[in-house]
């Protein structure tokens, strides 16, 4: 079938490729409708690798997706042909020690779409375990269904933070994941969230949500803004979502004594970690790698209307224009948050 294939670093092709289509007894086959363009997809395109995951053979991109079930395995009872669904893209070994501990996201054997050598789903069809496939409520569109995956990262961060109702949170970085984290923090009980960035355009998008306050780092420091907001006490939770090594400079000065720092972004460069700063305030440090056991909760929040991700979809492309969508993502336009590709049109 035709798919968007990353042939090698910097080379994309929309071409035919053989992909596994055998539906096992516990699987479903999905006609893909909408796929989001993720920063990791773009990074593989531009760099050919993310940390230890190196592109060594052509790979189909895409892992944020929604579609319609067209076939179900003989053991599947929870889903049916015709169901509109979104899919959790990581497939762990459910018998592994990590999975038994509820930490299947860090299972060393996990197979995650569009992570070398595993193909993604920017293609007309995909086969996936029913256990990691979720029916979309009627109120949730395919476009929103494809946003569940990035929002689940925000949900994982908010869960790891152990938010207490009324907490004040601070998010470093107003990119797609930073905004998702801010929204999840609000949904988790934070009274307000301050979010920082150098991009006025990104901050304007984030600040359009009630409860999110933008801090332009071209005009002030995040520390000064947090001090003003908390009367010098510090944020209850600080989320690092920029992936910038510079963000770790003075990070623990933003957190109140006994507060939490949640690390979401993945720095490319080495980080200077202020151990003394963390210890002197007894800051609790949490880390986030993808998500576990929150995908259905993320979907429910979207379906309830408490979290509206539609304003974050800033561009939609036809499947035939997939390469153009990725080239636009590489441009990193300041007004873009999430680009999506329509693999199949509704109706």
XYZ file of C-alpha atoms in Angstrom:
347
model
C 0.000 0.000 0.000
C 1.064 3.611 -0.419
C 2.667 5.192 2.639
C 4.835 8.137 3.632
C 8.289 6.598 3.875
C 11.399 8.182 5.354
C 13.996 6.652 3.036
C 16.959 8.173 4.833
C 17.745 11.374 6.669
C 16.238 14.260 4.702
C 14.534 12.085 2.087
C 10.766 11.426 2.126
C 8.769 9.496 -0.457
C 5.085 8.747 -0.888
C 5.317 5.260 -2.357
C 4.128 1.666 -2.188
C 5.533 -0.491 0.596
C 4.640 -3.877 2.061
C 3.296 -3.521 5.598
C 1.985 -6.284 7.896
C -1.778 -6.619 7.505
C -2.517 -9.958 9.164
C -5.207 -9.524 11.835
C -4.476 -11.718 14.847
C -7.185 -12.989 17.210
C -6.702 -10.025 19.571
C -6.160 -7.377 16.895
C -8.213 -4.908 14.915
C -7.589 -3.474 11.473
C -8.117 0.257 11.141
C -8.688 2.422 8.083
C -6.568 5.433 8.997
C -8.333 8.776 8.736
C -6.222 11.474 10.410
C -2.563 11.492 11.450
C -0.780 14.249 13.354
C 2.746 15.380 12.512
C 4.817 14.974 15.675
C 8.095 16.644 16.530
C 9.749 13.231 16.748
C 8.654 12.441 13.177
C 10.186 15.722 12.056
C 13.381 15.052 14.005
C 13.848 11.679 12.305
C 13.319 13.471 8.987
C 15.907 16.165 9.686
C 18.427 14.241 11.819
C 17.860 10.548 11.110
C 17.983 9.654 14.787
C 16.732 10.465 18.262
C 19.221 9.401 20.916
C 19.793 5.649 20.586
C 17.021 5.239 17.989
C 18.792 5.472 14.624
C 17.182 5.163 11.190
C 18.992 2.295 9.454
C 16.332 1.327 6.892
C 13.316 3.023 5.259
C 10.566 3.637 7.814
C 6.940 4.755 7.570
C 6.329 7.837 9.724
C 3.364 8.798 11.930
C 2.032 7.691 15.310
C -0.730 10.169 16.292
C -3.789 8.714 14.625
C -7.505 8.052 14.452
C -9.585 5.992 12.058
C -12.359 3.436 11.604
C -12.246 -0.286 12.355
C -12.746 -2.438 9.254
C -11.911 -5.876 10.700
C -11.708 -7.442 14.166
C -9.944 -10.549 15.448
C -11.940 -13.525 16.677
C -11.260 -12.782 20.372
C -12.190 -9.094 20.228
C -15.441 -8.249 22.021
C -14.951 -4.614 23.054
C -14.801 -3.164 19.537
C -16.687 -3.714 16.290
C -16.413 -2.968 12.599
C -17.468 0.623 12.009
C -16.237 1.941 15.354
C -14.351 5.214 15.168
C -11.171 4.870 17.225
C -7.848 6.313 18.252
C -4.828 4.188 18.996
C -2.119 4.156 21.656
C 0.993 3.662 19.511
C 3.207 1.720 21.929
C 2.821 -2.060 22.091
C 4.545 -3.506 25.174
C 5.184 -7.073 26.203
C 2.292 -7.491 28.627
C 4.130 -10.311 30.405
C 7.201 -8.162 31.125
C 8.158 -7.019 34.623
C 7.631 -3.380 33.583
C 4.104 -4.086 32.363
C 3.232 -6.018 35.519
C 4.335 -2.989 37.533
C 2.068 -0.760 35.427
C 5.091 0.852 33.774
C 4.615 -0.554 30.304
C 5.812 2.707 28.746
C 9.363 1.897 29.903
C 9.202 -1.767 28.898
C 12.492 -2.334 27.002
C 10.589 -4.539 24.570
C 7.931 -1.953 23.677
C 7.313 -1.509 19.950
C 6.352 2.091 19.250
C 5.071 3.286 15.891
C 7.579 5.303 13.843
C 10.485 4.518 16.148
C 13.230 2.606 14.311
C 12.901 -0.142 13.238
C 9.091 -0.088 13.738
C 6.949 1.365 10.947
C 4.441 4.120 11.691
C 0.919 4.495 10.329
C 0.941 7.178 7.635
C -0.730 4.675 5.325
C -4.315 3.699 4.493
C -4.509 0.798 6.984
C -2.906 -0.407 10.203
C -3.286 -3.497 12.384
C -3.155 -2.924 16.133
C -3.990 -4.745 19.390
C -7.565 -4.106 20.507
C -6.245 -3.580 24.051
C -4.578 -0.362 22.917
C -7.391 0.853 20.673
C -10.066 3.208 22.054
C -13.537 3.961 20.723
C -14.159 7.651 20.042
C -17.345 9.097 21.556
C -19.655 10.725 19.018
C -18.630 14.149 20.310
C -14.964 13.591 19.404
C -13.895 14.135 15.788
C -11.157 12.217 13.996
C -8.968 15.326 14.243
C -9.421 15.429 18.017
C -8.911 11.673 18.203
C -5.498 12.113 16.614
C -4.692 14.680 19.327
C -5.206 12.207 22.180
C -1.663 10.880 21.802
C 0.181 14.181 22.410
C -2.318 15.147 25.111
C -1.568 11.840 26.852
C 1.995 13.073 27.363
C 0.601 16.092 29.196
C -1.611 13.757 31.213
C 1.383 11.618 32.150
C 3.267 14.732 33.276
C 0.329 15.964 35.364
C -0.051 12.524 36.916
C 3.637 12.294 37.789
C 3.451 15.767 39.336
C 0.893 14.576 41.923
C -0.995 17.843 41.628
C -2.996 19.004 44.624
C -6.134 21.058 43.834
C -5.231 24.737 43.873
C -1.564 24.263 42.974
C 0.212 26.896 40.906
C 2.186 25.364 38.050
C 4.843 26.728 35.733
C 5.634 25.295 32.301
C 8.889 26.025 30.498
C 8.229 25.988 26.753
C 5.017 26.807 24.852
C 5.454 24.299 22.064
C 2.830 21.634 21.387
C 3.830 19.493 24.358
C 4.213 22.486 26.678
C 0.667 23.598 25.905
C -0.614 20.032 26.365
C 1.116 19.898 29.750
C -0.418 23.230 30.773
C -3.916 22.053 29.817
C -3.454 18.750 31.622
C -2.212 20.579 34.719
C -5.346 22.720 34.741
C -7.538 19.656 34.240
C -5.642 17.983 37.082
C -6.587 20.697 39.546
C -4.105 23.555 39.196
C -5.637 26.967 39.888
C -3.381 28.656 37.336
C -0.502 27.832 35.052
C 2.272 30.185 33.980
C 3.931 29.257 30.689
C 7.130 30.762 29.288
C 8.633 31.035 25.829
C 10.438 33.441 23.511
C 7.692 33.196 20.878
C 4.927 35.758 21.295
C 2.830 33.837 18.762
C 3.027 30.549 20.689
C 2.318 32.351 23.963
C -0.756 34.016 22.478
C -2.168 30.619 21.529
C -1.539 29.258 25.015
C -2.884 32.342 26.794
C -6.175 32.082 24.903
C -7.061 29.317 27.358
C -8.528 30.545 30.671
C -6.150 29.820 33.520
C -2.961 29.969 31.440
C -0.778 33.061 31.853
C 1.916 33.779 29.261
C 5.406 34.958 30.176
C 7.483 36.333 27.310
C 11.139 35.684 28.089
C 12.134 38.552 25.817
C 10.508 40.886 28.315
C 11.192 39.328 31.722
C 12.638 36.266 33.390
C 10.465 33.322 34.346
C 11.815 33.547 37.888
C 10.618 37.150 38.213
C 7.167 36.298 36.854
C 6.802 33.333 39.202
C 7.982 35.394 42.164
C 5.325 37.999 41.397
C 2.603 35.406 40.943
C 3.465 33.502 44.129
C 4.730 36.387 46.288
C 8.224 34.960 46.291
C 7.224 31.439 47.340
C 7.728 29.635 44.017
C 5.568 27.360 41.885
C 4.202 24.174 43.415
C 5.125 22.299 40.247
C 7.519 23.256 37.469
C 7.325 21.345 34.204
C 10.343 21.505 31.898
C 8.862 20.993 28.420
C 11.275 22.880 26.172
C 14.041 20.331 25.860
C 16.569 23.153 26.102
C 19.676 22.563 28.174
C 19.608 26.257 29.139
C 16.254 25.728 30.857
C 18.037 23.815 33.619
C 20.001 26.890 34.641
C 18.213 28.122 37.750
C 15.453 25.543 37.342
C 15.177 24.825 41.050
C 14.891 28.508 41.885
C 11.460 28.398 40.266
C 10.132 25.670 42.563
C 8.796 26.285 46.050
C 10.441 24.433 48.943
C 9.180 20.862 48.860
C 7.703 21.338 45.387
C 8.154 19.207 42.288
C 10.130 19.520 39.074
C 8.785 17.349 36.252
C 11.130 16.747 33.329
C 9.266 16.293 30.053
C 11.530 17.731 27.344
C 14.480 15.725 26.006
C 17.611 17.912 25.787
C 19.981 17.140 22.927
C 22.895 18.822 24.691
C 24.394 17.875 28.044
C 22.701 19.499 31.042
C 24.309 21.100 34.078
C 22.250 19.761 36.936
C 22.159 21.858 40.115
C 22.134 19.104 42.729
C 22.664 21.546 45.589
C 19.774 23.695 44.422
C 17.460 20.691 44.352
C 18.605 19.377 47.722
C 18.428 22.726 49.511
C 14.699 22.911 48.736
C 14.035 19.171 48.869
C 12.581 19.378 45.378
C 10.952 16.161 44.223
C 12.165 15.319 40.714
C 9.938 13.336 38.359
C 10.573 12.220 34.795
C 8.186 11.510 31.936
C 8.633 9.032 29.094
C 5.576 8.854 26.852
C 2.643 7.625 29.000
C 1.046 4.641 30.679
C -2.547 4.042 31.772
C -3.724 7.549 30.886
C -4.797 7.280 27.232
C -8.441 6.552 28.037
C -8.492 9.334 30.648
C -7.105 11.807 28.120
C -9.854 10.822 25.689
C -12.541 11.207 28.357
C -11.387 14.731 29.215
C -11.569 15.723 25.560
C -14.997 14.109 25.164
C -16.303 15.927 28.246
C -15.468 19.304 26.733
C -13.226 20.223 29.670
C -10.208 20.157 27.369
C -10.592 21.688 23.908
C -7.698 20.873 21.596
C -9.305 22.085 18.375
C -7.631 25.542 18.512
C -4.239 23.810 18.444
C -4.806 22.268 15.000
C -3.245 24.933 12.810
C -2.947 23.191 9.442
C -4.471 20.214 7.619
C -3.053 18.502 4.519
C -4.308 15.835 2.118
C -2.406 12.538 2.127
C -0.992 13.309 -1.320
C 0.560 16.450 0.165
C 2.204 14.684 3.126
C 5.709 15.732 2.147
C 4.603 19.370 1.988
C 3.143 18.982 5.489
C 6.503 17.763 6.795
C 8.416 20.495 5.006
C 6.129 23.050 6.657
C 6.735 21.396 10.022
C 10.487 21.729 9.452
C 9.969 25.482 8.978
C 8.689 25.640 12.589
C 6.390 28.582 11.907
C 5.672 30.416 15.165
C 1.914 30.303 14.563
C 1.889 26.508 14.058
C 1.122 24.102 16.879
C -0.183 20.886 15.318
C -0.291 19.957 11.647
C -2.401 17.000 10.550
C -2.675 14.816 7.468
C -5.996 13.426 6.201
C -5.272 9.940 4.925
C -8.951 9.311 4.118
C -11.721 11.857 3.694
C -14.933 11.469 5.674
C -17.907 10.090 3.808
